[in-house]
PDB file of C-alpha atoms in Angstrom:
ATOM      1  CA  MET A   1      -8.944 -52.990  49.638  1.00 35.00           C
ATOM      2  CA  ALA A   2      -8.628 -50.029  47.304  1.00 35.00           C
ATOM      3  CA  GLU A   3      -6.534 -50.456  44.182  1.00 36.00           C
ATOM      4  CA  LEU A   4      -4.606 -47.907  42.191  1.00 38.00           C
ATOM      5  CA  SER A   5      -5.232 -47.848  38.491  1.00 35.00           C
ATOM      6  CA  TRP A   6      -4.858 -44.982  36.049  1.00 36.00           C
ATOM      7  CA  GLY A   7      -6.381 -45.480  32.643  1.00 37.00           C
ATOM      8  CA  SER A   8      -7.912 -43.630  29.782  1.00 32.00           C
ATOM      9  CA  PRO A   9      -8.657 -40.197  31.322  1.00 33.00           C
ATOM     10  CA  GLY A  10      -5.062 -39.500  32.309  1.00 35.00           C
ATOM     11  CA  GLN A  11      -3.742 -40.981  29.109  1.00 36.00           C
ATOM     12  CA  GLU A  12      -6.003 -38.789  27.036  1.00 36.00           C
ATOM     13  CA  VAL A  13      -4.757 -35.634  28.755  1.00 35.00           C
ATOM     14  CA  CYS A  14      -1.195 -36.642  27.979  1.00 36.00           C
ATOM     15  CA  ARG A  15      -1.993 -37.466  24.383  1.00 35.00           C
ATOM     16  CA  ILE A  16      -3.450 -34.012  23.810  1.00 32.00           C
ATOM     17  CA  ALA A  17      -0.384 -32.398  25.331  1.00 35.00           C
ATOM     18  CA  ALA A  18       1.919 -34.479  23.163  1.00 36.00           C
ATOM     19  CA  TRP A  19       0.206 -33.230  20.028  1.00 34.00           C
ATOM     20  CA  ALA A  20       0.362 -29.654  21.281  1.00 39.00           C
ATOM     21  CA  GLY A  21       4.157 -29.717  21.339  1.00 42.00           C
ATOM     22  CA  ARG A  22       7.213 -31.322  22.823  1.00 47.00           C
ATOM     23  CA  MET A  23       6.610 -31.401  26.588  1.00 50.00           C
ATOM     24  CA  PRO A  24       8.659 -34.276  28.016  1.00 78.00           C
ATOM     25  CA  LEU A  25       7.566 -34.552  31.670  1.00 91.00           C
ATOM     26  CA  LEU A  26       3.943 -33.654  32.331  1.00 91.00           C
ATOM     27  CA  ILE A  27       1.343 -33.525  35.075  1.00 92.00           C
ATOM     28  CA  ASN A  28      -2.212 -33.283  33.774  1.00 88.00           C
ATOM     29  CA  GLY A  29      -0.944 -31.999  30.448  1.00 86.00           C
ATOM     30  CA  GLU A  30       1.285 -29.296  31.944  1.00 88.00           C
ATOM     31  CA  ARG A  31       5.054 -29.380  31.805  1.00 89.00           C
ATOM     32  CA  ILE A  32       6.642 -29.608  35.233  1.00 90.00           C
ATOM     33  CA  ASP A  33       8.660 -26.628  36.412  1.00 90.00           C
ATOM     34  CA  LEU A  34      11.791 -28.349  37.706  1.00 91.00           C
ATOM     35  CA  SER A  35      13.233 -25.077  39.009  1.00 89.00           C
ATOM     36  CA  GLN A  36      10.819 -25.162  41.941  1.00 87.00           C
ATOM     37  CA  PRO A  37      11.474 -27.158  45.125  1.00 88.00           C
ATOM     38  CA  THR A  38       9.789 -30.526  45.492  1.00 87.00           C
ATOM     39  CA  ARG A  39       7.480 -29.156  48.170  1.00 87.00           C
ATOM     40  CA  GLU A  40       6.277 -26.456  45.763  1.00 90.00           C
ATOM     41  CA  LEU A  41       5.726 -29.080  43.074  1.00 91.00           C
ATOM     42  CA  ILE A  42       3.441 -30.988  45.458  1.00 92.00           C
ATOM     43  CA  TYR A  43       1.613 -27.783  46.415  1.00 91.00           C
ATOM     44  CA  THR A  44       1.091 -26.851  42.764  1.00 92.00           C
ATOM     45  CA  HIS A  45      -0.204 -30.317  41.891  1.00 94.00           C
ATOM     46  CA  PRO A  46      -2.216 -31.582  44.898  1.00 95.00           C
ATOM     47  CA  GLU A  47      -3.342 -34.638  42.945  1.00 96.00           C
ATOM     48  CA  LEU A  48       0.166 -36.045  43.439  1.00 95.00           C
ATOM     49  CA  GLU A  49      -0.284 -35.986  47.201  1.00 96.00           C
ATOM     50  CA  GLU A  50      -3.749 -37.537  46.905  1.00 97.00           C
ATOM     51  CA  ARG A  51      -2.432 -40.426  44.827  1.00 97.00           C
ATOM     52  CA  ALA A  52       0.490 -40.927  47.201  1.00 97.00           C
ATOM     53  CA  LYS A  53      -1.930 -40.949  50.123  1.00 97.00           C
ATOM     54  CA  LEU A  54      -4.061 -43.578  48.415  1.00 97.00           C
ATOM     55  CA  LEU A  55      -1.040 -45.763  47.757  1.00 97.00           C
ATOM     56  CA  ARG A  56       0.212 -45.398  51.336  1.00 97.00           C
ATOM     57  CA  SER A  57      -3.218 -46.287  52.716  1.00 97.00           C
ATOM     58  CA  GLN A  58      -3.023 -49.775  51.279  1.00 97.00           C
ATOM     59  CA  PRO A  59      -1.593 -52.461  53.566  1.00 96.00           C
ATOM     60  CA  ALA A  60       1.503 -54.141  52.196  1.00 95.00           C
ATOM     61  CA  GLN A  61       0.660 -57.457  50.560  1.00 95.00           C
ATOM     62  CA  THR A  62       2.981 -60.406  51.026  1.00 94.00           C
ATOM     63  CA  VAL A  63       3.875 -61.641  47.556  1.00 94.00           C
ATOM     64  CA  GLY A  64       5.206 -65.177  47.383  1.00 93.00           C
ATOM     65  CA  PRO A  65       7.511 -66.610  44.719  1.00 93.00           C
ATOM     66  CA  LYS A  66       4.703 -68.068  42.592  1.00 93.00           C
ATOM     67  CA  GLY A  67       4.262 -65.873  39.532  1.00 92.00           C
ATOM     68  CA  LEU A  68       6.767 -63.280  40.770  1.00 93.00           C
ATOM     69  CA  LEU A  69       9.497 -61.481  38.847  1.00 94.00           C
ATOM     70  CA  TYR A  70      11.634 -59.819  41.518  1.00 95.00           C
ATOM     71  CA  VAL A  71      13.834 -56.848  40.601  1.00 95.00           C
ATOM     72  CA  ARG A  72      16.785 -55.891  42.767  1.00 93.00           C
ATOM     73  CA  GLN A  73      18.731 -52.633  43.014  1.00 91.00           C
ATOM     74  CA  ARG A  74      20.377 -51.728  39.677  1.00 94.00           C
ATOM     75  CA  GLU A  75      18.219 -54.206  37.793  1.00 95.00           C
ATOM     76  CA  PHE A  76      15.256 -53.676  35.483  1.00 96.00           C
ATOM     77  CA  ALA A  77      12.743 -55.926  33.776  1.00 96.00           C
ATOM     78  CA  ALA A  78      10.234 -55.154  31.042  1.00 94.00           C
ATOM     79  CA  THR A  79       7.282 -57.203  29.844  1.00 92.00           C
ATOM     80  CA  THR A  80       3.726 -56.879  28.544  1.00 88.00           C
ATOM     81  CA  PRO A  81       0.310 -58.227  29.567  1.00 85.00           C
ATOM     82  CA  LYS A  82       0.564 -60.599  26.594  1.00 80.00           C
ATOM     83  CA  ASP A  83       3.555 -62.382  28.128  1.00 77.00           C
ATOM     84  CA  GLY A  84       2.332 -65.943  28.633  1.00 67.00           C
ATOM     85  CA  LYS A  85       4.302 -66.288  31.858  1.00 59.00           C
ATOM     86  CA  TRP A  86       2.903 -63.120  33.382  1.00 51.00           C
ATOM     87  CA  THR A  87      -0.836 -62.980  32.768  1.00 46.00           C
ATOM     88  CA  SER A  88      -2.265 -62.079  36.194  1.00 45.00           C
ATOM     89  CA  ARG A  89       1.295 -62.238  37.564  1.00 65.00           C
ATOM     90  CA  ARG A  90       3.350 -59.708  39.469  1.00 75.00           C
ATOM     91  CA  ALA A  91       6.669 -57.937  39.203  1.00 75.00           C
ATOM     92  CA  GLY A  92       8.071 -56.304  42.302  1.00 81.00           C
ATOM     93  CA  CYS A  93      11.049 -54.780  44.018  1.00 78.00           C
ATOM     94  CA  TRP A  94      11.844 -54.115  47.644  1.00 70.00           C
ATOM     95  CA  ASP A  95      14.823 -52.599  49.395  1.00 64.00           C
ATOM     96  CA  PRO A  96      15.027 -50.003  52.146  1.00 58.00           C
ATOM     97  CA  GLY A  97      16.958 -46.800  52.204  1.00 63.00           C
ATOM     98  CA  ALA A  98      17.191 -43.756  50.013  1.00 69.00           C
ATOM     99  CA  THR A  99      16.559 -45.511  46.693  1.00 81.00           C
ATOM    100  CA  VAL A 100      13.581 -45.072  44.358  1.00 80.00           C
ATOM    101  CA  ARG A 101      11.536 -47.633  42.435  1.00 84.00           C
ATOM    102  CA  VAL A 102      10.542 -46.536  38.936  1.00 88.00           C
ATOM    103  CA  LEU A 103       7.653 -48.009  36.981  1.00 86.00           C
ATOM    104  CA  ILE A 104       7.039 -47.102  33.325  1.00 84.00           C
ATOM    105  CA  CYS A 105       3.701 -48.057  31.730  1.00 84.00           C
ATOM    106  CA  SER A 106       2.864 -47.818  28.040  1.00 80.00           C
ATOM    107  CA  GLY A 107       1.216 -51.033  26.952  1.00 81.00           C
ATOM    108  CA  ALA A 108       4.485 -52.526  28.140  1.00 89.00           C
ATOM    109  CA  ILE A 109       5.560 -52.331  31.780  1.00 91.00           C
ATOM    110  CA  CYS A 110       9.096 -51.767  33.033  1.00 94.00           C
ATOM    111  CA  LEU A 111      10.073 -51.909  36.703  1.00 95.00           C
ATOM    112  CA  THR A 112      13.456 -50.822  38.002  1.00 94.00           C
ATOM    113  CA  HIS A 113      15.224 -49.816  41.197  1.00 92.00           C
ATOM    114  CA  CYS A 114      17.483 -46.762  40.962  1.00 92.00           C
ATOM    115  CA  ASP A 115      20.080 -45.626  43.483  1.00 90.00           C
ATOM    116  CA  GLY A 116      21.617 -42.616  41.729  1.00 90.00           C
ATOM    117  CA  SER A 117      24.673 -44.386  40.327  1.00 90.00           C
ATOM    118  CA  ASP A 118      24.056 -43.277  36.705  1.00 93.00           C
ATOM    119  CA  THR A 119      20.508 -41.964  36.569  1.00 95.00           C
ATOM    120  CA  GLU A 120      20.396 -40.461  33.078  1.00 94.00           C
ATOM    121  CA  THR A 121      21.793 -43.591  31.426  1.00 95.00           C
ATOM    122  CA  GLU A 122      19.461 -45.798  33.443  1.00 95.00           C
ATOM    123  CA  VAL A 123      16.387 -43.810  32.411  1.00 95.00           C
ATOM    124  CA  LEU A 124      17.387 -44.138  28.758  1.00 95.00           C
ATOM    125  CA  LEU A 125      17.803 -47.906  29.192  1.00 95.00           C
ATOM    126  CA  ILE A 126      14.395 -48.477  30.726  1.00 95.00           C
ATOM    127  CA  MET A 127      12.654 -46.158  28.257  1.00 93.00           C
ATOM    128  CA  ASN A 128      14.219 -48.036  25.368  1.00 93.00           C
ATOM    129  CA  ALA A 129      13.052 -51.340  26.867  1.00 94.00           C
ATOM    130  CA  VAL A 130       9.484 -50.037  26.965  1.00 92.00           C
ATOM    131  CA  LYS A 131       9.602 -48.695  23.402  1.00 89.00           C
ATOM    132  CA  VAL A 132      10.955 -51.985  22.047  1.00 90.00           C
ATOM    133  CA  LEU A 133       8.005 -53.858  23.543  1.00 89.00           C
ATOM    134  CA  SER A 134       5.399 -51.292  22.521  1.00 82.00           C
ATOM    135  CA  PRO A 135       6.558 -49.879  19.156  1.00 69.00           C
ATOM    136  CA  ASN A 136       3.042 -48.900  18.074  1.00 57.00           C
ATOM    137  CA  THR A 137       2.106 -47.124  21.290  1.00 48.00           C
ATOM    138  CA  GLU A 138       1.646 -43.369  21.040  1.00 46.00           C
ATOM    139  CA  CYS A 139       4.223 -41.499  23.111  1.00 43.00           C
ATOM    140  CA  GLY A 140       1.456 -39.626  24.882  1.00 41.00           C
ATOM    141  CA  ARG A 141       0.460 -42.810  26.715  1.00 69.00           C
ATOM    142  CA  LEU A 142       3.775 -43.137  28.535  1.00 89.00           C
ATOM    143  CA  GLU A 143       3.335 -42.936  32.303  1.00 93.00           C
ATOM    144  CA  VAL A 144       5.904 -42.961  35.097  1.00 95.00           C
ATOM    145  CA  HIS A 145       5.361 -43.890  38.737  1.00 96.00           C
ATOM    146  CA  LEU A 146       8.048 -42.997  41.320  1.00 96.00           C
ATOM    147  CA  VAL A 147       7.907 -44.678  44.733  1.00 96.00           C
ATOM    148  CA  GLY A 148      10.461 -44.863  47.525  1.00 93.00           C
ATOM    149  CA  GLY A 149      13.019 -42.948  49.490  1.00 91.00           C
ATOM    150  CA  PHE A 150      12.257 -40.675  52.430  1.00 93.00           C
ATOM    151  CA  ASN A 151      13.608 -37.597  54.241  1.00 93.00           C
ATOM    152  CA  ASP A 152      16.968 -39.141  55.036  1.00 91.00           C
ATOM    153  CA  ASP A 153      19.596 -37.130  56.891  1.00 88.00           C
ATOM    154  CA  ARG A 154      22.040 -37.190  53.972  1.00 89.00           C
ATOM    155  CA  LEU A 155      19.397 -35.933  51.506  1.00 90.00           C
ATOM    156  CA  LEU A 156      20.152 -38.847  49.176  1.00 91.00           C
ATOM    157  CA  SER A 157      16.493 -39.423  48.366  1.00 92.00           C
ATOM    158  CA  GLN A 158      15.966 -35.770  47.499  1.00 93.00           C
ATOM    159  CA  ARG A 159      18.964 -35.734  45.165  1.00 94.00           C
ATOM    160  CA  LEU A 160      17.934 -38.951  43.454  1.00 94.00           C
ATOM    161  CA  THR A 161      14.373 -37.706  42.984  1.00 94.00           C
ATOM    162  CA  LYS A 162      15.627 -34.522  41.309  1.00 94.00           C
ATOM    163  CA  GLN A 163      17.958 -36.553  39.090  1.00 95.00           C
ATOM    164  CA  LEU A 164      15.087 -38.752  37.954  1.00 95.00           C
ATOM    165  CA  LEU A 165      12.792 -35.817  37.228  1.00 95.00           C
ATOM    166  CA  ARG A 166      15.510 -34.084  35.184  1.00 94.00           C
ATOM    167  CA  ALA A 167      16.324 -37.279  33.277  1.00 95.00           C
ATOM    168  CA  PHE A 168      12.693 -37.858  32.307  1.00 94.00           C
ATOM    169  CA  ASP A 169      12.261 -34.193  31.394  1.00 93.00           C
ATOM    170  CA  ARG A 170      15.140 -34.427  28.916  1.00 92.00           C
ATOM    171  CA  LEU A 171      13.575 -37.257  26.935  1.00 90.00           C
ATOM    172  CA  GLN A 172      12.242 -36.683  23.440  1.00 86.00           C
ATOM    173  CA  GLU A 173       9.003 -38.456  24.339  1.00 85.00           C
ATOM    174  CA  SER A 174       6.258 -36.887  26.409  1.00 87.00           C
ATOM    175  CA  ILE A 175       5.726 -38.806  29.628  1.00 91.00           C
ATOM    176  CA  CYS A 176       3.148 -38.279  32.363  1.00 93.00           C
ATOM    177  CA  LEU A 177       4.124 -38.290  36.034  1.00 95.00           C
ATOM    178  CA  MET A 178       1.291 -40.271  37.632  1.00 95.00           C
ATOM    179  CA  THR A 179       2.643 -41.344  41.030  1.00 96.00           C
ATOM    180  CA  PHE A 180       5.046 -39.323  43.149  1.00 96.00           C
ATOM    181  CA  CYS A 181       5.258 -41.197  46.472  1.00 97.00           C
ATOM    182  CA  VAL A 182       8.812 -40.143  47.315  1.00 95.00           C
ATOM    183  CA  THR A 183      10.783 -38.144  49.921  1.00 93.00           C
ATOM    184  CA  GLU A 184       8.320 -36.297  52.195  1.00 94.00           C
ATOM    185  CA  LEU A 185       5.339 -38.102  50.659  1.00 96.00           C
ATOM    186  CA  ASN A 186       6.848 -41.443  51.734  1.00 96.00           C
ATOM    187  CA  ASP A 187       8.209 -40.398  55.124  1.00 95.00           C
ATOM    188  CA  ARG A 188       7.312 -41.093  58.733  1.00 94.00           C
ATOM    189  CA  GLN A 189       9.036 -40.105  61.976  1.00 93.00           C
ATOM    190  CA  GLU A 190       9.579 -42.208  65.068  1.00 92.00           C
ATOM    191  CA  LYS A 191      11.617 -41.067  68.087  1.00 88.00           C
ATOM    192  CA  GLY A 192      13.326 -38.403  66.012  1.00 87.00           C
ATOM    193  CA  ASN A 193      14.314 -40.755  63.183  1.00 90.00           C
ATOM    194  CA  HIS A 194      12.901 -40.796  59.665  1.00 93.00           C
ATOM    195  CA  PHE A 195      11.730 -43.991  57.933  1.00 93.00           C
ATOM    196  CA  PRO A 196      10.092 -44.822  54.590  1.00 93.00           C
ATOM    197  CA  LEU A 197       6.406 -45.631  54.743  1.00 94.00           C
ATOM    198  CA  ILE A 198       6.605 -47.883  51.689  1.00 94.00           C
ATOM    199  CA  TYR A 199       9.670 -50.091  51.271  1.00 91.00           C
ATOM    200  CA  GLY A 200       8.556 -52.209  48.328  1.00 92.00           C
ATOM    201  CA  ILE A 201       6.021 -52.177  45.502  1.00 95.00           C
ATOM    202  CA  ALA A 202       4.536 -54.704  43.144  1.00 94.00           C
ATOM    203  CA  VAL A 203       2.608 -54.313  39.916  1.00 93.00           C
ATOM    204  CA  ASN A 204       0.033 -56.633  38.439  1.00 92.00           C
ATOM    205  CA  VAL A 205       1.375 -57.092  34.928  1.00 89.00           C
ATOM    206  CA  LYS A 206      -2.055 -57.759  33.457  1.00 86.00           C
ATOM    207  CA  THR A 207      -3.951 -54.840  35.015  1.00 87.00           C
ATOM    208  CA  GLY A 208      -1.167 -52.345  35.778  1.00 88.00           C
ATOM    209  CA  ASP A 209      -2.356 -51.983  39.396  1.00 92.00           C
ATOM    210  CA  ILE A 210       0.383 -50.904  41.825  1.00 95.00           C
ATOM    211  CA  PHE A 211       0.422 -51.773  45.516  1.00 95.00           C
ATOM    212  CA  PRO A 212       2.810 -51.870  48.503  1.00 95.00           C
ATOM    213  CA  ALA A 213       4.346 -55.299  48.954  1.00 94.00           C
ATOM    214  CA  THR A 214       6.868 -57.423  50.796  1.00 92.00           C
ATOM    215  CA  PHE A 215       8.727 -60.371  49.308  1.00 93.00           C
ATOM    216  CA  PRO A 216       9.855 -63.272  51.506  1.00 92.00           C
ATOM    217  CA  ASP A 217      11.588 -64.796  48.479  1.00 92.00           C
ATOM    218  CA  LYS A 218      13.892 -62.566  46.428  1.00 92.00           C
ATOM    219  CA  GLY A 219      15.357 -65.204  44.170  1.00 86.00           C
ATOM    220  CA  PRO A 220      16.520 -66.853  42.203  1.00 96.00           C
ATOM    221  CA  ASP A 221      20.255 -66.379  42.793  1.00 97.00           C
ATOM    222  CA  GLU A 222      19.633 -63.877  45.584  1.00 95.00           C
ATOM    223  CA  ASP A 223      23.166 -63.990  47.021  1.00 96.00           C
ATOM    224  CA  LEU A 224      24.777 -63.802  43.569  1.00 97.00           C
ATOM    225  CA  ARG A 225      22.737 -60.759  42.598  1.00 96.00           C
ATOM    226  CA  SER A 226      23.379 -59.082  45.962  1.00 95.00           C
ATOM    227  CA  ALA A 227      27.093 -59.765  45.673  1.00 96.00           C
ATOM    228  CA  SER A 228      27.180 -58.245  42.211  1.00 96.00           C
ATOM    229  CA  GLY A 229      25.473 -55.147  43.579  1.00 92.00           C
ATOM    230  CA  LEU A 230      28.135 -54.733  46.254  1.00 92.00           C
ATOM    231  CA  THR A 231      30.839 -54.677  43.584  1.00 94.00           C
ATOM    232  CA  GLY A 232      29.217 -51.701  41.868  1.00 91.00           C
ATOM    233  CA  THR A 233      27.661 -53.346  38.826  1.00 91.00           C
ATOM    234  CA  LYS A 234      25.856 -51.141  36.317  1.00 93.00           C
ATOM    235  CA  MET A 235      22.105 -51.298  35.662  1.00 95.00           C
ATOM    236  CA  VAL A 236      21.227 -54.543  33.852  1.00 96.00           C
ATOM    237  CA  ASN A 237      18.154 -55.993  32.156  1.00 97.00           C
ATOM    238  CA  ILE A 238      17.346 -59.333  33.791  1.00 97.00           C
ATOM    239  CA  TYR A 239      14.349 -60.489  31.749  1.00 96.00           C
ATOM    240  CA  ASP A 240      13.961 -61.528  28.107  1.00 95.00           C
ATOM    241  CA  SER A 241      10.227 -61.220  27.464  1.00 91.00           C
ATOM    242  CA  LYS A 242      10.439 -62.763  23.989  1.00 90.00           C
ATOM    243  CA  LYS A 243      11.983 -65.971  25.350  1.00 92.00           C
ATOM    244  CA  GLU A 244      10.177 -65.588  28.696  1.00 92.00           C
ATOM    245  CA  GLN A 245      13.473 -66.135  30.488  1.00 95.00           C
ATOM    246  CA  LEU A 246      15.125 -64.625  33.538  1.00 96.00           C
ATOM    247  CA  CYS A 247      18.777 -63.990  32.667  1.00 97.00           C
ATOM    248  CA  ILE A 248      21.250 -63.646  35.541  1.00 97.00           C
ATOM    249  CA  GLY A 249      24.766 -62.562  34.575  1.00 96.00           C
ATOM    250  CA  PRO A 250      27.315 -63.217  33.486  1.00 97.00           C
ATOM    251  CA  TYR A 251      28.916 -61.044  36.174  1.00 96.00           C
ATOM    252  CA  TYR A 252      32.606 -60.350  36.559  1.00 95.00           C
ATOM    253  CA  TRP A 253      34.391 -58.732  39.462  1.00 96.00           C
ATOM    254  CA  MET A 254      37.822 -58.553  41.015  1.00 95.00           C
ATOM    255  CA  PRO A 255      38.374 -59.952  44.536  1.00 95.00           C
ATOM    256  CA  PHE A 256      36.357 -57.776  46.887  1.00 93.00           C
ATOM    257  CA  PRO A 257      38.752 -55.678  49.033  1.00 91.00           C
ATOM    258  CA  HIS A 258      38.855 -56.457  52.759  1.00 93.00           C
ATOM    259  CA  VAL A 259      36.031 -58.998  52.568  1.00 96.00           C
ATOM    260  CA  ALA A 260      37.485 -61.029  55.461  1.00 95.00           C
ATOM    261  CA  PHE A 261      37.787 -57.828  57.499  1.00 96.00           C
ATOM    262  CA  TRP A 262      34.104 -57.025  57.077  1.00 96.00           C
ATOM    263  CA  LEU A 263      32.970 -60.571  57.798  1.00 97.00           C
ATOM    264  CA  GLU A 264      34.737 -60.385  61.173  1.00 97.00           C
ATOM    265  CA  LYS A 265      32.925 -57.200  62.209  1.00 97.00           C
ATOM    266  CA  ASP A 266      29.885 -57.133  64.461  1.00 97.00           C
ATOM    267  CA  ASP A 267      26.405 -56.322  63.154  1.00 96.00           C
ATOM    268  CA  GLN A 268      26.457 -52.712  64.309  1.00 96.00           C
ATOM    269  CA  THR A 269      29.722 -51.965  62.505  1.00 97.00           C
ATOM    270  CA  ILE A 270      28.381 -53.426  59.267  1.00 96.00           C
ATOM    271  CA  LEU A 271      25.113 -51.538  59.638  1.00 95.00           C
ATOM    272  CA  GLN A 272      26.783 -48.187  60.269  1.00 94.00           C
ATOM    273  CA  ASN A 273      29.356 -48.518  57.489  1.00 94.00           C
ATOM    274  CA  LEU A 274      27.630 -50.419  54.692  1.00 92.00           C
ATOM    275  CA  SER A 275      24.226 -48.747  54.760  1.00 91.00           C
ATOM    276  CA  THR A 276      23.295 -45.313  53.438  1.00 86.00           C
ATOM    277  CA  SER A 277      20.462 -45.131  56.008  1.00 88.00           C
ATOM    278  CA  PRO A 278      21.423 -47.228  59.074  1.00 91.00           C
ATOM    279  CA  ALA A 279      18.463 -46.155  61.216  1.00 88.00           C
ATOM    280  CA  ALA A 280      15.946 -47.109  58.522  1.00 89.00           C
ATOM    281  CA  GLU A 281      17.169 -50.618  57.718  1.00 87.00           C
ATOM    282  CA  PRO A 282      15.022 -53.671  58.546  1.00 83.00           C
ATOM    283  CA  PRO A 283      16.313 -56.391  60.893  1.00 83.00           C
ATOM    284  CA  HIS A 284      17.476 -58.675  58.086  1.00 87.00           C
ATOM    285  CA  PHE A 285      19.723 -56.067  56.424  1.00 91.00           C
ATOM    286  CA  VAL A 286      22.943 -57.196  58.091  1.00 95.00           C
ATOM    287  CA  SER A 287      22.294 -60.896  57.468  1.00 95.00           C
ATOM    288  CA  HIS A 288      21.769 -60.170  53.770  1.00 94.00           C
ATOM    289  CA  ILE A 289      24.991 -58.162  53.599  1.00 95.00           C
ATOM    290  CA  ARG A 290      26.894 -60.951  55.351  1.00 97.00           C
ATOM    291  CA  ALA A 291      25.524 -63.509  52.882  1.00 97.00           C
ATOM    292  CA  ALA A 292      26.620 -61.344  49.945  1.00 96.00           C
ATOM    293  CA  LEU A 293      30.075 -60.803  51.467  1.00 97.00           C
ATOM    294  CA  MET A 294      30.467 -64.536  52.039  1.00 98.00           C
ATOM    295  CA  TYR A 295      29.484 -65.129  48.429  1.00 98.00           C
ATOM    296  CA  LEU A 296      32.192 -62.706  47.296  1.00 97.00           C
ATOM    297  CA  LYS A 297      34.717 -64.477  49.495  1.00 97.00           C
ATOM    298  CA  GLU A 298      33.782 -67.869  48.068  1.00 97.00           C
ATOM    299  CA  HIS A 299      33.825 -66.603  44.476  1.00 97.00           C
ATOM    300  CA  PRO A 300      36.646 -64.058  44.089  1.00 97.00           C
ATOM    301  CA  PHE A 301      36.849 -64.836  40.347  1.00 97.00           C
ATOM    302  CA  PRO A 302      33.301 -65.470  39.083  1.00 97.00           C
ATOM    303  CA  ASP A 303      34.527 -66.001  35.522  1.00 96.00           C
ATOM    304  CA  LYS A 304      36.156 -69.213  36.741  1.00 96.00           C
ATOM    305  CA  THR A 305      33.622 -70.530  39.291  1.00 97.00           C
ATOM    306  CA  LEU A 306      30.258 -69.099  38.237  1.00 97.00           C
ATOM    307  CA  PHE A 307      30.402 -68.203  34.548  1.00 97.00           C
ATOM    308  CA  PRO A 308      33.185 -70.259  32.944  1.00 96.00           C
ATOM    309  CA  SER A 309      31.192 -70.493  29.705  1.00 95.00           C
ATOM    310  CA  ARG A 310      30.534 -66.737  29.770  1.00 95.00           C
ATOM    311  CA  LYS A 311      26.798 -67.389  29.465  1.00 95.00           C
ATOM    312  CA  PRO A 312      24.036 -66.223  31.821  1.00 96.00           C
ATOM    313  CA  ARG A 313      22.199 -68.435  34.269  1.00 97.00           C
ATOM    314  CA  LEU A 314      18.753 -68.899  32.744  1.00 97.00           C
ATOM    315  CA  TYR A 315      15.425 -69.522  34.451  1.00 97.00           C
ATOM    316  CA  ARG A 316      11.895 -70.082  33.215  1.00 95.00           C
ATOM    317  CA  LYS A 317       8.636 -70.349  35.084  1.00 93.00           C
ATOM    318  CA  ASN A 318       7.369 -73.909  35.418  1.00 93.00           C
ATOM    319  CA  GLU A 319       3.722 -74.958  35.504  1.00 91.00           C
ATOM    320  CA  ASP A 320       3.549 -74.006  39.186  1.00 91.00           C
ATOM    321  CA  GLY A 321       4.718 -70.459  38.453  1.00 91.00           C
ATOM    322  CA  LEU A 322       8.144 -70.959  40.068  1.00 94.00           C
ATOM    323  CA  TRP A 323      11.526 -70.229  38.525  1.00 95.00           C
ATOM    324  CA  GLU A 324      13.311 -73.307  37.218  1.00 96.00           C
ATOM    325  CA  ARG A 325      16.901 -73.394  35.944  1.00 96.00           C
ATOM    326  CA  VAL A 326      17.289 -74.255  32.255  1.00 94.00           C
ATOM    327  CA  SER A 327      20.323 -74.988  30.150  1.00 83.00           C
ATOM    328  CA  SER A 328      22.218 -72.017  28.741  1.00 69.00           C
ATOM    329  CA  ASP A 329      22.390 -73.920  25.461  1.00 62.00           C
ATOM    330  CA  GLN A 330      18.801 -72.799  24.890  1.00 53.00           C
ATOM    331  CA  ILE A 331      19.916 -69.186  24.292  1.00 50.00           C
TER     332      ILE A 331
END
């Protein structure tokens, strides 16, 4: 199976451009013209389509929980190949719909899942996470990979893609756009409906290789994290690479409005009203939403039932590469 890996040649082009002047978002050393439509951007830079085609050609690998750091919507995690828990390990995210997965590489690796809630702030957060972990890395080595979304009827993917490109272009650092497998480059049609070709991606933390993936296990605390997402939480960092700990919460929310009402509805009603792309959702979408709604019903005041000490739920990888709960007193 072919693997995607971009190393020294692309980095060298970006480094030269960085020295030539401030050029925040680059393709092969040239600043991107964001005034042109996305289709024109692809036409002007055919290498983007070739890389997207290569990524799409890879069959999705099933990534189990061993050695996995899973990132949900509105979460991000940053680490480095030197992380003892992640040598030859994988970080990944998967969710359907009009959202986009963003991967930043610069010695450090940061994976996140954006949905357009506060794109500029989120880009600043993930860029800062990368810079903290790679303070001696030249800015010209920064690379960004965008994967996800499709030609949805509401044009949510297109808007989010433009927001991300603008946010990266406004950075002080030069950053190279390496992968652009979004919107029409990640779209397929079936019986008049549009669907994403790639729903999830994973990255090998040691090598930086990116590949399509599915994740049977999305834990730990899958229902808690999903419930928090339904309440409109902001983007959060879930991994402390220095302590090698997954940090979940603390989360706080008010009682979710009409939760009993939604739990009484049939699957089709939930699908049509709680999804941004109902036709593109996988079969398990509704069951996951129901589980999150039930969690919100059972925990209307998480500060009392889930986080009474106001400390996060901490996990570390055990010798088998699986997450194991540890005491919050170890913070």
